[in-house]
Amino acid sequence: MGYDPANPMLDRITDIGPPHYERFFPPVIKNNYGKWLYHEIIQPGVLMHKSETGDEVYTVRVGSARLISIEQIRELCDVADKHCDGYLRFTTRNNVEFMVDAKAKVQPLLDELKGRGNRFPVGGTGACVSNVVHTQGWIHCHTPATDASGVVKAVMDELFDYFTTMKLPAKCKMALACCLNMCGAVHASDIAILGVHRKPPMVDDETISAVCEIPLAISACPLGAVKPRKATNAAGQEIKSVSVNAERCMFCGNCYTMCPSMPLADPDGDGCAILVGGKVSNSRSMPTFSKLVIPFLPNNPPRWPEVVQAVKGILEAWAKDARKYERIGEWAERIGWEKFFEKCDIPFTIKSVDDYRLAYDTWRTTTQFKFTSHIK
Amino acid sequence: MPKHDTPMMDELEKGPWPSFVTDLKRQAVKNDQCWDILGQMELSFRDKMTHWKHGGIVGVFGYGGGIVGRYSDVPEQFPGVAHFHTVRLNQPSSKFYNTEMLRKVCDLWERRGSGMTNMHGSTGDLVLLGTRTDQLEPLFYELTHDLNWDLGGSGSNLRTPACCLGKARCEFACIDTQAVCHGLTMKYQDEIHRPAFPYKFKFKFSGCPNDCVAAIARSDFSLIGTWRDNIRINQAEVKKYVAGEYKNNAGGISESFGKFNIKKDVINLCPTRCMWMEGEELKIDDAECTRCMHCINAMPRALRPGLVKGASVMCGAKAPILDGAQMGTMIVPFVKVDPDTEFEEVVFYIEKIWDWWMEVGRNRERVGETMQRVGLPTFLKVMEIEPIPQHVKRPRENPYVFWAEEEVEGGWQRNVQEFRAKHKM
């Protein structure tokens, strides 16, 4: 018996939740649950975890595009069936992990992955550029200011070598969110690429009264820039609409989220901002948010060269100058942000000076500073 | 569905990083709507804009979450993606799979959708990307009946909880992240599937302060594992580290930055400076330690978290929309996360927050924003939590205290005539 469209509620099953995680543990994981003693990264992308039982598990970490087909998943399953007794896992950062219970099984697994072309890059461990956490962009999202998968592909092609090696001073976690809603939680990343709009919303008087709750559109604006307005539509009827005070608009797009008749995306208006220096780990310094250092770079598909070069420039300036263990934000705080801009060769603009809420927290209120080229 | 001319997409088949374009083309052999995905993407690359219509409310009967509706704004050109809804499957805690189950998901999605997925969405769900409205009910039927699997959350629901891999393969885990994640996911199925909140609410569970699921930056309620006794030191292993037998950071940092040096790499980087060497022994003044994890990360064979383990409860994290980003605020420094009591202590705090927030939270207001609006003192009172210095980075810097009348001797009722009799204008 399958689904019966005439009787959709028949035998309905709901609220059963996900399958229990324990079903999916390979034996070496199940047997050593909570018994792990230490780990070692034996080569880039390969981790060894040692248990107090003496068991070892070797994990091979493979970068993935996140946007993947079921043919690709089936291929991952083929690898897992052949080498890992039919088990595998995915990480928070869109990597795939294959686990084996003996060192001798590692090389055949690596050979297998290598033999399948350039689709299974091994890496993403230690002081590397991690796989990029990202959002949907033009493949599925209705409010993006840039693409996601395309930009990430272009950036990772350029930084590929940093994913498969561990030659940076510390780890660098990257993320991309295609609009200010930040589904990709980019706001606490070492390097974040963020889709931004720069044109205020248009108001479509022909559709607004049919598709929008006007009070919700008005209250969606954090700066009170959206006000009620009487308008006349093409049919000559007087309708309730809104006006936008463009001078007040900060291009957050929250009005469009609430009201489809206020689109703001635009080929020239939209692009990417670059934010740096965030982290979530409590290790050494406290978790911090990323800071806006480049306010705008154009959307230039298919390879976003301006974004790729900006990210690479920051990464390499940090790699050259930072001390061991120093994340990008820790480095920038130590040398001072004025030095950060100088060393990264990024022009400092007024766009990096906060004028939104709680802005005062970021203004400098000490006589301590460094004489960089910014002081004429 | 015919192929389209996609020169810009084709460009993304080059380069060493795995190409989603090559992958889409391969899938198009079986699910030919993938040609239209590529075609519409190409159009977006040309126009530098999305071609998805705003919103789209679809779902399965009885649920108010788990499906996100999406429609093309150029359906005549690309009929294969006229409807392109996503289905969020609640991932198994910490994303371990066996191939038998994954292949079943693939078969289901080959029949009922585009064959494209996100492994995984940012919140954690296994995302099936792109299907038609008429496929949703049959898909849900087969998912629940044949795979015994359910949808995750979307909208103003409890979003699908997520956790790090914890005790499954990490020596740092101070709490059983999978157990609490799965346990609470099962307990709160109603809240995941039916919107009852002012806005979204996210749970995330990290086993230690390294916080590999970024709980502190993005979840309304997070548990981050910690301990309250002493870091366990294996002095024999310390000696081997000092002797240069082991690599930096478990091999994670290149020796081109110098060989492991306990003073430079560990003792001097401790944020509370609570470590020192006495002869060949490493000493830690644990009362001064804030459990940042750096020393343990740097020398995992020698140092381990203590044995009295639990978690800190952090509340109210969110991305910047609208008033600015918030990190989770320390609410309870240490709770037991005990599967044997069905996480009683954790559940107590969660439900206390929900009862209050469902009452006072405004439409589309995250709990962190409600906390900002009423202030941390009010929030702590609601939670019936005694204020302690651990709740703040530093005391307030202004004197504007909201005294209550009962706190002030004699109350607030006074007679201005009596005042005036003694103090002429």
PDB file of C-alpha atoms in Angstrom, chain A residues 10-242:
ATOM      1  CA  LEU A  10      -5.094   7.210   6.017  1.00  0.00           C
ATOM      2  CA  ASP A  11      -2.410   5.498   8.132  1.00  0.00           C
ATOM      3  CA  ARG A  12      -0.699   8.812   8.558  1.00  0.00           C
ATOM      4  CA  ILE A  13       2.530   8.714  10.541  1.00  0.00           C
ATOM      5  CA  THR A  14       3.776  11.949  12.104  1.00  0.00           C
ATOM      6  CA  ASP A  15       6.247  13.202  14.683  1.00  0.00           C
ATOM      7  CA  ILE A  16       8.560  10.202  14.608  1.00  0.00           C
ATOM      8  CA  GLY A  17      11.700  12.326  14.400  1.00  0.00           C
ATOM      9  CA  PRO A  18      14.994  11.368  12.768  1.00  0.00           C
ATOM     10  CA  PRO A  19      16.435   7.848  12.839  1.00  0.00           C
ATOM     11  CA  HIS A  20      18.414   7.151  16.013  1.00  0.00           C
ATOM     12  CA  TYR A  21      22.052   8.148  15.563  1.00  0.00           C
ATOM     13  CA  GLU A  22      23.410   4.981  17.123  1.00  0.00           C
ATOM     14  CA  ARG A  23      22.219   2.892  14.186  1.00  0.00           C
ATOM     15  CA  PHE A  24      24.765   4.680  12.042  1.00  0.00           C
ATOM     16  CA  PHE A  25      27.878   4.283  14.173  1.00  0.00           C
ATOM     17  CA  PRO A  26      30.538   2.025  12.695  1.00  0.00           C
ATOM     18  CA  PRO A  27      31.598  -0.667  15.223  1.00  0.00           C
ATOM     19  CA  VAL A  28      34.845   1.119  16.156  1.00  0.00           C
ATOM     20  CA  ILE A  29      32.829   4.236  17.043  1.00  0.00           C
ATOM     21  CA  LYS A  30      30.154   2.342  18.950  1.00  0.00           C
ATOM     22  CA  ASN A  31      32.706   0.323  20.920  1.00  0.00           C
ATOM     23  CA  ASN A  32      34.728   3.342  21.929  1.00  0.00           C
ATOM     24  CA  TYR A  33      31.961   5.859  22.562  1.00  0.00           C
ATOM     25  CA  GLY A  34      33.176   8.231  25.282  1.00  0.00           C
ATOM     26  CA  LYS A  35      36.489   6.394  25.585  1.00  0.00           C
ATOM     27  CA  TRP A  36      38.678   8.462  23.274  1.00  0.00           C
ATOM     28  CA  LEU A  37      42.051   9.455  24.714  1.00  0.00           C
ATOM     29  CA  TYR A  38      43.708  11.719  22.163  1.00  0.00           C
ATOM     30  CA  HIS A  39      43.984  12.434  18.459  1.00  0.00           C
ATOM     31  CA  GLU A  40      46.660  13.246  15.935  1.00  0.00           C
ATOM     32  CA  ILE A  41      46.506  14.609  12.408  1.00  0.00           C
ATOM     33  CA  ILE A  42      48.858  12.193  10.684  1.00  0.00           C
ATOM     34  CA  GLN A  43      48.779  14.029   7.367  1.00  0.00           C
ATOM     35  CA  PRO A  44      46.548  16.776   5.951  1.00  0.00           C
ATOM     36  CA  GLY A  45      42.971  15.477   5.927  1.00  0.00           C
ATOM     37  CA  VAL A  46      43.734  12.302   7.895  1.00  0.00           C
ATOM     38  CA  LEU A  47      43.002  12.099  11.629  1.00  0.00           C
ATOM     39  CA  MET A  48      43.829   9.302  14.032  1.00  0.00           C
ATOM     40  CA  HIS A  49      41.867   8.977  17.263  1.00  0.00           C
ATOM     41  CA  LYS A  50      43.168   6.656  19.964  1.00  0.00           C
ATOM     42  CA  SER A  51      40.863   5.038  22.488  1.00  0.00           C
ATOM     43  CA  GLU A  52      41.635   3.911  26.009  1.00  0.00           C
ATOM     44  CA  THR A  53      40.710   0.402  24.786  1.00  0.00           C
ATOM     45  CA  GLY A  54      43.708   0.589  22.457  1.00  0.00           C
ATOM     46  CA  ASP A  55      41.494   0.883  19.386  1.00  0.00           C
ATOM     47  CA  GLU A  56      42.269   3.443  16.739  1.00  0.00           C
ATOM     48  CA  VAL A  57      39.987   5.061  14.204  1.00  0.00           C
ATOM     49  CA  TYR A  58      41.422   6.772  11.128  1.00  0.00           C
ATOM     50  CA  THR A  59      39.297   9.449   9.511  1.00  0.00           C
ATOM     51  CA  VAL A  60      39.787  10.733   5.994  1.00  0.00           C
ATOM     52  CA  ARG A  61      38.152  14.128   5.522  1.00  0.00           C
ATOM     53  CA  VAL A  62      37.006  15.090   2.038  1.00  0.00           C
ATOM     54  CA  GLY A  63      35.812  18.495   0.856  1.00  0.00           C
ATOM     55  CA  SER A  64      32.435  18.633  -0.810  1.00  0.00           C
ATOM     56  CA  ALA A  65      30.452  21.268  -2.669  1.00  0.00           C
ATOM     57  CA  ARG A  66      27.476  21.027  -0.251  1.00  0.00           C
ATOM     58  CA  LEU A  67      25.198  21.310  -3.298  1.00  0.00           C
ATOM     59  CA  ILE A  68      25.532  17.694  -4.391  1.00  0.00           C
ATOM     60  CA  SER A  69      23.500  15.217  -6.384  1.00  0.00           C
ATOM     61  CA  ILE A  70      22.224  11.829  -5.330  1.00  0.00           C
ATOM     62  CA  GLU A  71      24.580  10.331  -7.944  1.00  0.00           C
ATOM     63  CA  GLN A  72      27.419  11.901  -5.963  1.00  0.00           C
ATOM     64  CA  ILE A  73      25.970  10.573  -2.691  1.00  0.00           C
ATOM     65  CA  ARG A  74      25.718   7.110  -4.240  1.00  0.00           C
ATOM     66  CA  GLU A  75      29.344   7.355  -5.241  1.00  0.00           C
ATOM     67  CA  LEU A  76      30.247   8.332  -1.659  1.00  0.00           C
ATOM     68  CA  CYS A  77      28.263   5.262  -0.563  1.00  0.00           C
ATOM     69  CA  ASP A  78      30.232   3.075  -2.994  1.00  0.00           C
ATOM     70  CA  VAL A  79      33.461   4.255  -1.384  1.00  0.00           C
ATOM     71  CA  ALA A  80      32.046   3.699   2.103  1.00  0.00           C
ATOM     72  CA  ASP A  81      30.804   0.208   1.179  1.00  0.00           C
ATOM     73  CA  LYS A  82      34.157  -0.771  -0.242  1.00  0.00           C
ATOM     74  CA  HIS A  83      36.370   0.657   2.505  1.00  0.00           C
ATOM     75  CA  CYS A  84      34.356   1.583   5.602  1.00  0.00           C
ATOM     76  CA  ASP A  85      31.850  -1.256   6.153  1.00  0.00           C
ATOM     77  CA  GLY A  86      29.097   0.967   4.794  1.00  0.00           C
ATOM     78  CA  TYR A  87      29.417   3.932   7.168  1.00  0.00           C
ATOM     79  CA  LEU A  88      30.268   7.585   6.634  1.00  0.00           C
ATOM     80  CA  ARG A  89      29.480  10.949   8.121  1.00  0.00           C
ATOM     81  CA  PHE A  90      29.226  14.610   7.222  1.00  0.00           C
ATOM     82  CA  THR A  91      30.679  17.529   9.177  1.00  0.00           C
ATOM     83  CA  THR A  92      29.158  20.860  10.141  1.00  0.00           C
ATOM     84  CA  ARG A  93      31.319  22.427   7.413  1.00  0.00           C
ATOM     85  CA  ASN A  94      30.033  20.236   4.556  1.00  0.00           C
ATOM     86  CA  ASN A  95      32.936  17.802   4.521  1.00  0.00           C
ATOM     87  CA  VAL A  96      32.505  14.062   4.172  1.00  0.00           C
ATOM     88  CA  GLU A  97      34.348  11.785   6.593  1.00  0.00           C
ATOM     89  CA  PHE A  98      35.303   8.193   5.863  1.00  0.00           C
ATOM     90  CA  MET A  99      36.421   6.184   8.860  1.00  0.00           C
ATOM     91  CA  VAL A 100      38.496   2.985   8.981  1.00  0.00           C
ATOM     92  CA  ASP A 101      39.649   1.006  11.998  1.00  0.00           C
ATOM     93  CA  ALA A 102      43.266   0.319  11.010  1.00  0.00           C
ATOM     94  CA  LYS A 103      46.139   2.329   9.613  1.00  0.00           C
ATOM     95  CA  ALA A 104      46.656  -0.195   6.835  1.00  0.00           C
ATOM     96  CA  LYS A 105      43.243   0.668   5.453  1.00  0.00           C
ATOM     97  CA  VAL A 106      44.031   4.371   5.041  1.00  0.00           C
ATOM     98  CA  GLN A 107      46.199   4.298   1.926  1.00  0.00           C
ATOM     99  CA  PRO A 108      43.835   2.102  -0.127  1.00  0.00           C
ATOM    100  CA  LEU A 109      41.030   4.532   0.768  1.00  0.00           C
ATOM    101  CA  LEU A 110      43.144   7.538  -0.233  1.00  0.00           C
ATOM    102  CA  ASP A 111      44.070   5.797  -3.495  1.00  0.00           C
ATOM    103  CA  GLU A 112      40.436   5.054  -4.208  1.00  0.00           C
ATOM    104  CA  LEU A 113      39.469   8.710  -3.666  1.00  0.00           C
ATOM    105  CA  LYS A 114      42.343   9.939  -5.815  1.00  0.00           C
ATOM    106  CA  GLY A 115      41.390   7.494  -8.537  1.00  0.00           C
ATOM    107  CA  ARG A 116      37.998   9.106  -8.871  1.00  0.00           C
ATOM    108  CA  GLY A 117      39.264  12.363 -10.339  1.00  0.00           C
ATOM    109  CA  ASN A 118      39.350  15.721  -8.629  1.00  0.00           C
ATOM    110  CA  ARG A 119      35.988  15.333  -6.964  1.00  0.00           C
ATOM    111  CA  PHE A 120      37.167  14.186  -3.527  1.00  0.00           C
ATOM    112  CA  PRO A 121      39.855  16.541  -2.225  1.00  0.00           C
ATOM    113  CA  VAL A 122      41.363  15.297   1.035  1.00  0.00           C
ATOM    114  CA  GLY A 123      42.075  18.058   3.551  1.00  0.00           C
ATOM    115  CA  GLY A 124      40.271  20.491   5.822  1.00  0.00           C
ATOM    116  CA  THR A 125      42.241  19.671   8.989  1.00  0.00           C
ATOM    117  CA  GLY A 126      44.451  21.739  11.285  1.00  0.00           C
ATOM    118  CA  ALA A 127      45.885  25.057  10.137  1.00  0.00           C
ATOM    119  CA  CYS A 128      44.114  25.069   6.789  1.00  0.00           C
ATOM    120  CA  VAL A 129      41.443  27.002   4.959  1.00  0.00           C
ATOM    121  CA  SER A 130      38.373  25.072   5.993  1.00  0.00           C
ATOM    122  CA  ASN A 131      35.560  24.151   3.669  1.00  0.00           C
ATOM    123  CA  VAL A 132      33.215  27.116   3.267  1.00  0.00           C
ATOM    124  CA  VAL A 133      29.932  27.163   5.164  1.00  0.00           C
ATOM    125  CA  HIS A 134      27.459  28.801   2.814  1.00  0.00           C
ATOM    126  CA  THR A 135      23.884  29.491   1.822  1.00  0.00           C
ATOM    127  CA  GLN A 136      21.854  28.879  -1.357  1.00  0.00           C
ATOM    128  CA  GLY A 137      22.319  31.974  -3.496  1.00  0.00           C
ATOM    129  CA  TRP A 138      20.798  31.946  -6.974  1.00  0.00           C
ATOM    130  CA  ILE A 139      20.210  28.180  -6.954  1.00  0.00           C
ATOM    131  CA  HIS A 140      17.303  28.422  -4.540  1.00  0.00           C
ATOM    132  CA  CYS A 141      17.027  31.648  -2.516  1.00  0.00           C
ATOM    133  CA  HIS A 142      14.479  34.391  -3.160  1.00  0.00           C
ATOM    134  CA  THR A 143      16.307  37.279  -1.430  1.00  0.00           C
ATOM    135  CA  PRO A 144      19.998  36.891  -2.369  1.00  0.00           C
ATOM    136  CA  ALA A 145      22.339  39.747  -3.203  1.00  0.00           C
ATOM    137  CA  THR A 146      24.912  37.366  -4.662  1.00  0.00           C
ATOM    138  CA  ASP A 147      25.286  33.733  -5.590  1.00  0.00           C
ATOM    139  CA  ALA A 148      26.664  31.180  -3.130  1.00  0.00           C
ATOM    140  CA  SER A 149      27.838  27.949  -4.823  1.00  0.00           C
ATOM    141  CA  GLY A 150      29.438  29.823  -7.722  1.00  0.00           C
ATOM    142  CA  VAL A 151      31.396  32.248  -5.529  1.00  0.00           C
ATOM    143  CA  VAL A 152      32.514  29.426  -3.235  1.00  0.00           C
ATOM    144  CA  LYS A 153      33.689  27.327  -6.182  1.00  0.00           C
ATOM    145  CA  ALA A 154      35.693  30.269  -7.536  1.00  0.00           C
ATOM    146  CA  VAL A 155      37.258  31.044  -4.138  1.00  0.00           C
ATOM    147  CA  MET A 156      38.081  27.421  -3.314  1.00  0.00           C
ATOM    148  CA  ASP A 157      39.632  26.809  -6.748  1.00  0.00           C
ATOM    149  CA  GLU A 158      42.031  29.642  -5.950  1.00  0.00           C
ATOM    150  CA  LEU A 159      42.663  28.612  -2.311  1.00  0.00           C
ATOM    151  CA  PHE A 160      42.658  24.876  -3.025  1.00  0.00           C
ATOM    152  CA  ASP A 161      46.242  24.410  -1.939  1.00  0.00           C
ATOM    153  CA  TYR A 162      45.422  25.859   1.491  1.00  0.00           C
ATOM    154  CA  PHE A 163      42.634  23.292   1.951  1.00  0.00           C
ATOM    155  CA  THR A 164      44.860  20.304   1.236  1.00  0.00           C
ATOM    156  CA  THR A 165      47.840  21.452   3.323  1.00  0.00           C
ATOM    157  CA  MET A 166      48.407  22.783   6.842  1.00  0.00           C
ATOM    158  CA  LYS A 167      50.824  25.623   6.340  1.00  0.00           C
ATOM    159  CA  LEU A 168      48.874  28.528   7.860  1.00  0.00           C
ATOM    160  CA  PRO A 169      49.592  29.956  11.346  1.00  0.00           C
ATOM    161  CA  ALA A 170      46.192  28.714  12.578  1.00  0.00           C
ATOM    162  CA  LYS A 171      42.921  27.551  11.133  1.00  0.00           C
ATOM    163  CA  CYS A 172      40.952  29.879   8.884  1.00  0.00           C
ATOM    164  CA  LYS A 173      37.221  29.283   8.835  1.00  0.00           C
ATOM    165  CA  MET A 174      35.425  30.825   5.893  1.00  0.00           C
ATOM    166  CA  ALA A 175      31.746  31.380   5.277  1.00  0.00           C
ATOM    167  CA  LEU A 176      29.471  32.976   2.719  1.00  0.00           C
ATOM    168  CA  ALA A 177      25.953  34.306   3.168  1.00  0.00           C
ATOM    169  CA  CYS A 178      24.116  35.571   0.121  1.00  0.00           C
ATOM    170  CA  CYS A 179      22.224  38.337   1.946  1.00  0.00           C
ATOM    171  CA  LEU A 180      22.080  40.115   5.288  1.00  0.00           C
ATOM    172  CA  ASN A 181      19.771  37.468   6.741  1.00  0.00           C
ATOM    173  CA  MET A 182      22.964  35.410   7.050  1.00  0.00           C
ATOM    174  CA  CYS A 183      21.489  31.919   6.989  1.00  0.00           C
ATOM    175  CA  GLY A 184      25.115  30.820   6.817  1.00  0.00           C
ATOM    176  CA  ALA A 185      26.019  32.423  10.167  1.00  0.00           C
ATOM    177  CA  VAL A 186      28.972  34.201   8.607  1.00  0.00           C
ATOM    178  CA  HIS A 187      29.054  36.777  11.375  1.00  0.00           C
ATOM    179  CA  ALA A 188      31.665  34.887  13.416  1.00  0.00           C
ATOM    180  CA  SER A 189      34.071  33.641  10.715  1.00  0.00           C
ATOM    181  CA  ASP A 190      37.755  34.330  10.080  1.00  0.00           C
ATOM    182  CA  ILE A 191      36.838  35.479   6.577  1.00  0.00           C
ATOM    183  CA  ALA A 192      33.230  36.065   5.576  1.00  0.00           C
ATOM    184  CA  ILE A 193      31.802  36.934   2.189  1.00  0.00           C
ATOM    185  CA  LEU A 194      28.439  38.629   2.509  1.00  0.00           C
ATOM    186  CA  GLY A 195      25.958  39.513  -0.238  1.00  0.00           C
ATOM    187  CA  VAL A 196      24.824  43.138   0.132  1.00  0.00           C
ATOM    188  CA  HIS A 197      22.311  45.370  -1.609  1.00  0.00           C
ATOM    189  CA  ARG A 198      22.933  49.082  -2.282  1.00  0.00           C
ATOM    190  CA  LYS A 199      19.694  50.280  -3.850  1.00  0.00           C
ATOM    191  CA  PRO A 200      16.610  50.998  -1.781  1.00  0.00           C
ATOM    192  CA  PRO A 201      13.508  48.929  -2.461  1.00  0.00           C
ATOM    193  CA  MET A 202      11.175  49.811  -5.298  1.00  0.00           C
ATOM    194  CA  VAL A 203       7.457  49.935  -4.471  1.00  0.00           C
ATOM    195  CA  ASP A 204       5.113  48.063  -6.782  1.00  0.00           C
ATOM    196  CA  ASP A 205       1.772  49.875  -6.426  1.00  0.00           C
ATOM    197  CA  GLU A 206       0.068  47.423  -8.784  1.00  0.00           C
ATOM    198  CA  THR A 207       0.479  44.468  -6.425  1.00  0.00           C
ATOM    199  CA  ILE A 208       1.141  45.817  -2.951  1.00  0.00           C
ATOM    200  CA  SER A 209      -2.389  45.946  -1.615  1.00  0.00           C
ATOM    201  CA  ALA A 210      -3.046  42.397  -2.790  1.00  0.00           C
ATOM    202  CA  VAL A 211       0.083  40.703  -1.488  1.00  0.00           C
ATOM    203  CA  CYS A 212       1.320  42.735   1.503  1.00  0.00           C
ATOM    204  CA  GLU A 213       0.239  43.424   5.036  1.00  0.00           C
ATOM    205  CA  ILE A 214       1.142  47.107   4.911  1.00  0.00           C
ATOM    206  CA  PRO A 215       1.655  47.495   8.717  1.00  0.00           C
ATOM    207  CA  LEU A 216       4.085  44.548   8.688  1.00  0.00           C
ATOM    208  CA  ALA A 217       6.061  46.105   5.837  1.00  0.00           C
ATOM    209  CA  ILE A 218       6.236  49.377   7.778  1.00  0.00           C
ATOM    210  CA  SER A 219       7.288  47.770  11.037  1.00  0.00           C
ATOM    211  CA  ALA A 220       9.860  45.602   9.240  1.00  0.00           C
ATOM    212  CA  CYS A 221      12.084  48.655   8.749  1.00  0.00           C
ATOM    213  CA  PRO A 222      14.475  49.106  11.690  1.00  0.00           C
ATOM    214  CA  LEU A 223      15.034  52.771  10.783  1.00  0.00           C
ATOM    215  CA  GLY A 224      11.467  53.922  10.211  1.00  0.00           C
ATOM    216  CA  ALA A 225      12.163  54.591   6.528  1.00  0.00           C
ATOM    217  CA  VAL A 226       8.957  52.920   5.322  1.00  0.00           C
ATOM    218  CA  LYS A 227       5.821  55.031   5.745  1.00  0.00           C
ATOM    219  CA  PRO A 228       2.194  54.594   4.662  1.00  0.00           C
ATOM    220  CA  ARG A 229       1.270  56.357   1.435  1.00  0.00           C
ATOM    221  CA  LYS A 230      -1.927  56.661  -0.600  1.00  0.00           C
ATOM    222  CA  ALA A 231      -1.385  55.838  -4.266  1.00  0.00           C
ATOM    223  CA  THR A 232      -3.326  55.303  -7.442  1.00  0.00           C
ATOM    224  CA  ASN A 233      -2.790  52.126  -9.399  1.00  0.00           C
ATOM    225  CA  ALA A 234      -2.850  51.752 -13.180  1.00  0.00           C
ATOM    226  CA  ALA A 235      -6.597  51.042 -13.082  1.00  0.00           C
ATOM    227  CA  GLY A 236      -7.117  54.442 -11.463  1.00  0.00           C
ATOM    228  CA  GLN A 237      -8.113  53.023  -8.083  1.00  0.00           C
ATOM    229  CA  GLU A 238      -6.867  54.651  -4.899  1.00  0.00           C
ATOM    230  CA  ILE A 239      -4.901  52.068  -2.924  1.00  0.00           C
ATOM    231  CA  LYS A 240      -2.889  51.861   0.294  1.00  0.00           C
ATOM    232  CA  SER A 241       0.822  51.676  -0.412  1.00  0.00           C
ATOM    233  CA  VAL A 242       4.080  52.747   1.196  1.00  0.00           C
TER     234      VAL A 242
END
